Amino acid sequence: MKKEVLIVLGAPNSPTGELSNIAKSRLDYCASIYSKGKRVLCTGGWGEHFNTAPEAHAVYAKRYLIEKGVFEEDFLAFALSQNTVDDAIKVKKIISNITASKWTIITSDFHKERVVLIFQEILKGFDFTFTGVKSNLENDHLERLIKHEQEAVQLILRNGLYY
């Protein structure tokens, strides 16, 4: 029987591994649509811009999801990525030999447009559903993130994707 695969993209955490609100919102959404037997793939390794903690971001994400009721045996290998392009490259290696009935990529609302561009390029042939979880951030922080994402999307549209 084909199973659904939920792919949760990484987000910042503190130097001690405390998950950011961005990360928690993505993981909470994943937990809310999860049921036993669905497979879960967490992304996120290390990087100055999102995780300088001792363990990979995906480790903290998995622990959080287990606390929310996700079963250990439903996790796939981690995609220990450093950025969104790396997410797609490493996810591709993990899921290439998996047959699923549905592929759901979970990110944040402000990040979704760039994720769609990147994943549709790197993982051609996969029929993904993209979910942009609402961000409950302060307006000034959200505006900075939206501006960053708009600039990143324009760069991809102008120059293509390098990977």
PDB file of N, CA and C in Angstrom, residues 80-135:
ATOM      1  N   LEU A  80      19.934  16.190   5.970  1.00  0.00           N
ATOM      2  CA  LEU A  80      20.770  17.103   6.760  1.00  0.00           C
ATOM      3  C   LEU A  80      21.280  18.236   5.873  1.00  0.00           C
ATOM      4  N   SER A  81      20.380  19.130   5.552  1.00  0.00           N
ATOM      5  CA  SER A  81      20.599  20.201   4.593  1.00  0.00           C
ATOM      6  C   SER A  81      21.028  21.501   5.256  1.00  0.00           C
ATOM      7  N   GLN A  82      21.547  22.406   4.422  1.00  0.00           N
ATOM      8  CA  GLN A  82      22.005  23.711   4.898  1.00  0.00           C
ATOM      9  C   GLN A  82      21.165  24.877   4.398  1.00  0.00           C
ATOM     10  N   ASN A  83      20.321  24.625   3.401  1.00  0.00           N
ATOM     11  CA  ASN A  83      19.473  25.668   2.839  1.00  0.00           C
ATOM     12  C   ASN A  83      18.371  25.008   2.001  1.00  0.00           C
ATOM     13  N   THR A  84      17.535  25.799   1.383  1.00  0.00           N
ATOM     14  CA  THR A  84      16.372  25.255   0.679  1.00  0.00           C
ATOM     15  C   THR A  84      16.759  24.436  -0.552  1.00  0.00           C
ATOM     16  N   VAL A  85      17.744  24.885  -1.306  1.00  0.00           N
ATOM     17  CA  VAL A  85      18.199  24.104  -2.459  1.00  0.00           C
ATOM     18  C   VAL A  85      18.762  22.770  -1.975  1.00  0.00           C
ATOM     19  N   ASP A  86      19.540  22.821  -0.924  1.00  0.00           N
ATOM     20  CA  ASP A  86      20.105  21.600  -0.346  1.00  0.00           C
ATOM     21  C   ASP A  86      18.991  20.690   0.182  1.00  0.00           C
ATOM     22  N   ASP A  87      17.910  21.287   0.724  1.00  0.00           N
ATOM     23  CA  ASP A  87      16.743  20.489   1.130  1.00  0.00           C
ATOM     24  C   ASP A  87      16.289  19.621  -0.041  1.00  0.00           C
ATOM     25  N   ALA A  88      16.049  20.256  -1.178  1.00  0.00           N
ATOM     26  CA  ALA A  88      15.514  19.543  -2.342  1.00  0.00           C
ATOM     27  C   ALA A  88      16.473  18.462  -2.829  1.00  0.00           C
ATOM     28  N   ILE A  89      17.756  18.776  -2.877  1.00  0.00           N
ATOM     29  CA  ILE A  89      18.756  17.805  -3.336  1.00  0.00           C
ATOM     30  C   ILE A  89      18.789  16.592  -2.413  1.00  0.00           C
ATOM     31  N   LYS A  90      18.815  16.840  -1.124  1.00  0.00           N
ATOM     32  CA  LYS A  90      18.915  15.735  -0.156  1.00  0.00           C
ATOM     33  C   LYS A  90      17.598  14.973  -0.022  1.00  0.00           C
ATOM     34  N   VAL A  91      16.478  15.658  -0.131  1.00  0.00           N
ATOM     35  CA  VAL A  91      15.177  14.981  -0.121  1.00  0.00           C
ATOM     36  C   VAL A  91      15.083  14.050  -1.329  1.00  0.00           C
ATOM     37  N   LYS A  92      15.540  14.517  -2.478  1.00  0.00           N
ATOM     38  CA  LYS A  92      15.487  13.699  -3.698  1.00  0.00           C
ATOM     39  C   LYS A  92      16.213  12.376  -3.500  1.00  0.00           C
ATOM     40  N   LYS A  93      17.386  12.418  -2.887  1.00  0.00           N
ATOM     41  CA  LYS A  93      18.153  11.183  -2.643  1.00  0.00           C
ATOM     42  C   LYS A  93      17.375  10.226  -1.749  1.00  0.00           C
ATOM     43  N   ILE A  94      16.667  10.755  -0.773  1.00  0.00           N
ATOM     44  CA  ILE A  94      15.941   9.913   0.177  1.00  0.00           C
ATOM     45  C   ILE A  94      14.674   9.318  -0.438  1.00  0.00           C
ATOM     46  N   ILE A  95      13.938  10.106  -1.209  1.00  0.00           N
ATOM     47  CA  ILE A  95      12.624   9.650  -1.677  1.00  0.00           C
ATOM     48  C   ILE A  95      12.633   9.024  -3.065  1.00  0.00           C
ATOM     49  N   SER A  96      13.755   9.035  -3.746  1.00  0.00           N
ATOM     50  CA  SER A  96      13.799   8.520  -5.120  1.00  0.00           C
ATOM     51  C   SER A  96      13.327   7.081  -5.247  1.00  0.00           C
ATOM     52  N   ASN A  97      13.522   6.273  -4.231  1.00  0.00           N
ATOM     53  CA  ASN A  97      13.133   4.863  -4.305  1.00  0.00           C
ATOM     54  C   ASN A  97      11.885   4.548  -3.488  1.00  0.00           C
ATOM     55  N   ILE A  98      11.130   5.575  -3.160  1.00  0.00           N
ATOM     56  CA  ILE A  98       9.908   5.387  -2.380  1.00  0.00           C
ATOM     57  C   ILE A  98       8.708   5.651  -3.278  1.00  0.00           C
ATOM     58  N   THR A  99       7.720   4.787  -3.175  1.00  0.00           N
ATOM     59  CA  THR A  99       6.463   5.001  -3.882  1.00  0.00           C
ATOM     60  C   THR A  99       5.468   5.519  -2.866  1.00  0.00           C
ATOM     61  N   ALA A 100       4.892   6.665  -3.163  1.00  0.00           N
ATOM     62  CA  ALA A 100       3.925   7.261  -2.235  1.00  0.00           C
ATOM     63  C   ALA A 100       2.657   7.646  -2.984  1.00  0.00           C
ATOM     64  N   SER A 101       1.570   7.682  -2.247  1.00  0.00           N
ATOM     65  CA  SER A 101       0.300   8.093  -2.842  1.00  0.00           C
ATOM     66  C   SER A 101       0.198   9.616  -2.896  1.00  0.00           C
ATOM     67  N   LYS A 102       0.928  10.275  -1.987  1.00  0.00           N
ATOM     68  CA  LYS A 102       0.877  11.736  -1.923  1.00  0.00           C
ATOM     69  C   LYS A 102       2.160  12.233  -1.267  1.00  0.00           C
ATOM     70  N   TRP A 103       2.680  13.326  -1.806  1.00  0.00           N
ATOM     71  CA  TRP A 103       3.876  13.980  -1.269  1.00  0.00           C
ATOM     72  C   TRP A 103       3.463  15.366  -0.805  1.00  0.00           C
ATOM     73  N   THR A 104       3.649  15.664   0.470  1.00  0.00           N
ATOM     74  CA  THR A 104       3.277  16.978   1.000  1.00  0.00           C
ATOM     75  C   THR A 104       4.516  17.654   1.567  1.00  0.00           C
ATOM     76  N   ILE A 105       4.818  18.828   1.042  1.00  0.00           N
ATOM     77  CA  ILE A 105       5.944  19.612   1.547  1.00  0.00           C
ATOM     78  C   ILE A 105       5.380  20.720   2.418  1.00  0.00           C
ATOM     79  N   ILE A 106       5.899  20.790   3.650  1.00  0.00           N
ATOM     80  CA  ILE A 106       5.404  21.754   4.633  1.00  0.00           C
ATOM     81  C   ILE A 106       6.484  22.796   4.896  1.00  0.00           C
ATOM     82  N   THR A 107       6.125  24.042   4.633  1.00  0.00           N
ATOM     83  CA  THR A 107       7.021  25.168   4.905  1.00  0.00           C
ATOM     84  C   THR A 107       6.172  26.298   5.482  1.00  0.00           C
ATOM     85  N   SER A 108       6.696  27.516   5.426  1.00  0.00           N
ATOM     86  CA  SER A 108       5.961  28.684   5.927  1.00  0.00           C
ATOM     87  C   SER A 108       5.358  29.445   4.762  1.00  0.00           C
ATOM     88  N   ASP A 109       4.303  30.207   5.045  1.00  0.00           N
ATOM     89  CA  ASP A 109       3.626  30.976   4.011  1.00  0.00           C
ATOM     90  C   ASP A 109       4.583  31.890   3.247  1.00  0.00           C
ATOM     91  N   PHE A 110       5.475  32.572   3.945  1.00  0.00           N
ATOM     92  CA  PHE A 110       6.393  33.516   3.294  1.00  0.00           C
ATOM     93  C   PHE A 110       7.456  32.807   2.444  1.00  0.00           C
ATOM     94  N   HIS A 111       7.665  31.538   2.643  1.00  0.00           N
ATOM     95  CA  HIS A 111       8.732  30.753   2.001  1.00  0.00           C
ATOM     96  C   HIS A 111       8.213  29.899   0.848  1.00  0.00           C
ATOM     97  N   LYS A 112       6.915  29.731   0.764  1.00  0.00           N
ATOM     98  CA  LYS A 112       6.311  28.765  -0.154  1.00  0.00           C
ATOM     99  C   LYS A 112       6.658  29.007  -1.620  1.00  0.00           C
ATOM    100  N   GLU A 113       6.599  30.224  -2.095  1.00  0.00           N
ATOM    101  CA  GLU A 113       6.834  30.495  -3.518  1.00  0.00           C
ATOM    102  C   GLU A 113       8.218  30.008  -3.947  1.00  0.00           C
ATOM    103  N   ARG A 114       9.222  30.282  -3.136  1.00  0.00           N
ATOM    104  CA  ARG A 114      10.587  29.859  -3.470  1.00  0.00           C
ATOM    105  C   ARG A 114      10.711  28.337  -3.394  1.00  0.00           C
ATOM    106  N   VAL A 115      10.079  27.729  -2.403  1.00  0.00           N
ATOM    107  CA  VAL A 115      10.115  26.273  -2.255  1.00  0.00           C
ATOM    108  C   VAL A 115       9.523  25.600  -3.495  1.00  0.00           C
ATOM    109  N   VAL A 116       8.402  26.112  -3.975  1.00  0.00           N
ATOM    110  CA  VAL A 116       7.769  25.547  -5.168  1.00  0.00           C
ATOM    111  C   VAL A 116       8.722  25.624  -6.358  1.00  0.00           C
ATOM    112  N   LEU A 117       9.337  26.779  -6.577  1.00  0.00           N
ATOM    113  CA  LEU A 117      10.288  26.929  -7.691  1.00  0.00           C
ATOM    114  C   LEU A 117      11.434  25.917  -7.593  1.00  0.00           C
ATOM    115  N   ILE A 118      12.003  25.803  -6.426  1.00  0.00           N
ATOM    116  CA  ILE A 118      13.172  24.940  -6.225  1.00  0.00           C
ATOM    117  C   ILE A 118      12.805  23.462  -6.347  1.00  0.00           C
ATOM    118  N   PHE A 119      11.768  23.033  -5.657  1.00  0.00           N
ATOM    119  CA  PHE A 119      11.410  21.611  -5.674  1.00  0.00           C
ATOM    120  C   PHE A 119      10.900  21.166  -7.041  1.00  0.00           C
ATOM    121  N   GLN A 120      10.170  22.033  -7.752  1.00  0.00           N
ATOM    122  CA  GLN A 120       9.684  21.644  -9.077  1.00  0.00           C
ATOM    123  C   GLN A 120      10.826  21.532 -10.088  1.00  0.00           C
ATOM    124  N   GLU A 121      11.902  22.237  -9.851  1.00  0.00           N
ATOM    125  CA  GLU A 121      13.073  22.132 -10.719  1.00  0.00           C
ATOM    126  C   GLU A 121      13.893  20.882 -10.377  1.00  0.00           C
ATOM    127  N   ILE A 122      14.230  20.710  -9.122  1.00  0.00           N
ATOM    128  CA  ILE A 122      15.138  19.634  -8.710  1.00  0.00           C
ATOM    129  C   ILE A 122      14.439  18.270  -8.679  1.00  0.00           C
ATOM    130  N   LEU A 123      13.173  18.255  -8.357  1.00  0.00           N
ATOM    131  CA  LEU A 123      12.431  16.989  -8.265  1.00  0.00           C
ATOM    132  C   LEU A 123      11.349  16.911  -9.343  1.00  0.00           C
ATOM    133  N   LYS A 124      11.750  17.123 -10.584  1.00  0.00           N
ATOM    134  CA  LYS A 124      10.799  17.016 -11.702  1.00  0.00           C
ATOM    135  C   LYS A 124      10.194  15.620 -11.690  1.00  0.00           C
ATOM    136  N   GLY A 125       8.913  15.542 -11.987  1.00  0.00           N
ATOM    137  CA  GLY A 125       8.250  14.247 -12.042  1.00  0.00           C
ATOM    138  C   GLY A 125       7.524  13.863 -10.765  1.00  0.00           C
ATOM    139  N   PHE A 126       7.837  14.541  -9.672  1.00  0.00           N
ATOM    140  CA  PHE A 126       7.113  14.303  -8.422  1.00  0.00           C
ATOM    141  C   PHE A 126       5.931  15.269  -8.369  1.00  0.00           C
ATOM    142  N   ASP A 127       4.801  14.782  -7.950  1.00  0.00           N
ATOM    143  CA  ASP A 127       3.604  15.610  -7.848  1.00  0.00           C
ATOM    144  C   ASP A 127       3.405  15.997  -6.380  1.00  0.00           C
ATOM    145  N   PHE A 128       3.988  17.115  -6.008  1.00  0.00           N
ATOM    146  CA  PHE A 128       3.947  17.574  -4.625  1.00  0.00           C
ATOM    147  C   PHE A 128       2.727  18.442  -4.350  1.00  0.00           C
ATOM    148  N   THR A 129       2.268  18.389  -3.121  1.00  0.00           N
ATOM    149  CA  THR A 129       1.344  19.380  -2.581  1.00  0.00           C
ATOM    150  C   THR A 129       2.199  20.255  -1.672  1.00  0.00           C
ATOM    151  N   PHE A 130       2.131  21.555  -1.864  1.00  0.00           N
ATOM    152  CA  PHE A 130       2.926  22.493  -1.075  1.00  0.00           C
ATOM    153  C   PHE A 130       2.012  23.216  -0.094  1.00  0.00           C
ATOM    154  N   THR A 131       2.390  23.183   1.172  1.00  0.00           N
ATOM    155  CA  THR A 131       1.613  23.863   2.202  1.00  0.00           C
ATOM    156  C   THR A 131       2.470  24.966   2.821  1.00  0.00           C
ATOM    157  N   GLY A 132       1.957  26.169   2.800  1.00  0.00           N
ATOM    158  CA  GLY A 132       2.619  27.302   3.447  1.00  0.00           C
ATOM    159  C   GLY A 132       1.880  27.636   4.726  1.00  0.00           C
ATOM    160  N   VAL A 133       2.445  27.213   5.841  1.00  0.00           N
ATOM    161  CA  VAL A 133       1.807  27.413   7.139  1.00  0.00           C
ATOM    162  C   VAL A 133       1.879  28.890   7.528  1.00  0.00           C
ATOM    163  N   LYS A 134       0.784  29.394   8.057  1.00  0.00           N
ATOM    164  CA  LYS A 134       0.732  30.802   8.476  1.00  0.00           C
ATOM    165  C   LYS A 134       1.790  31.083   9.543  1.00  0.00           C
ATOM    166  N   SER A 135       2.486  32.185   9.349  1.00  0.00           N
ATOM    167  CA  SER A 135       3.531  32.592  10.290  1.00  0.00           C
ATOM    168  C   SER A 135       2.979  33.575  11.297  1.00  0.00           C
TER     169      SER A 135
END
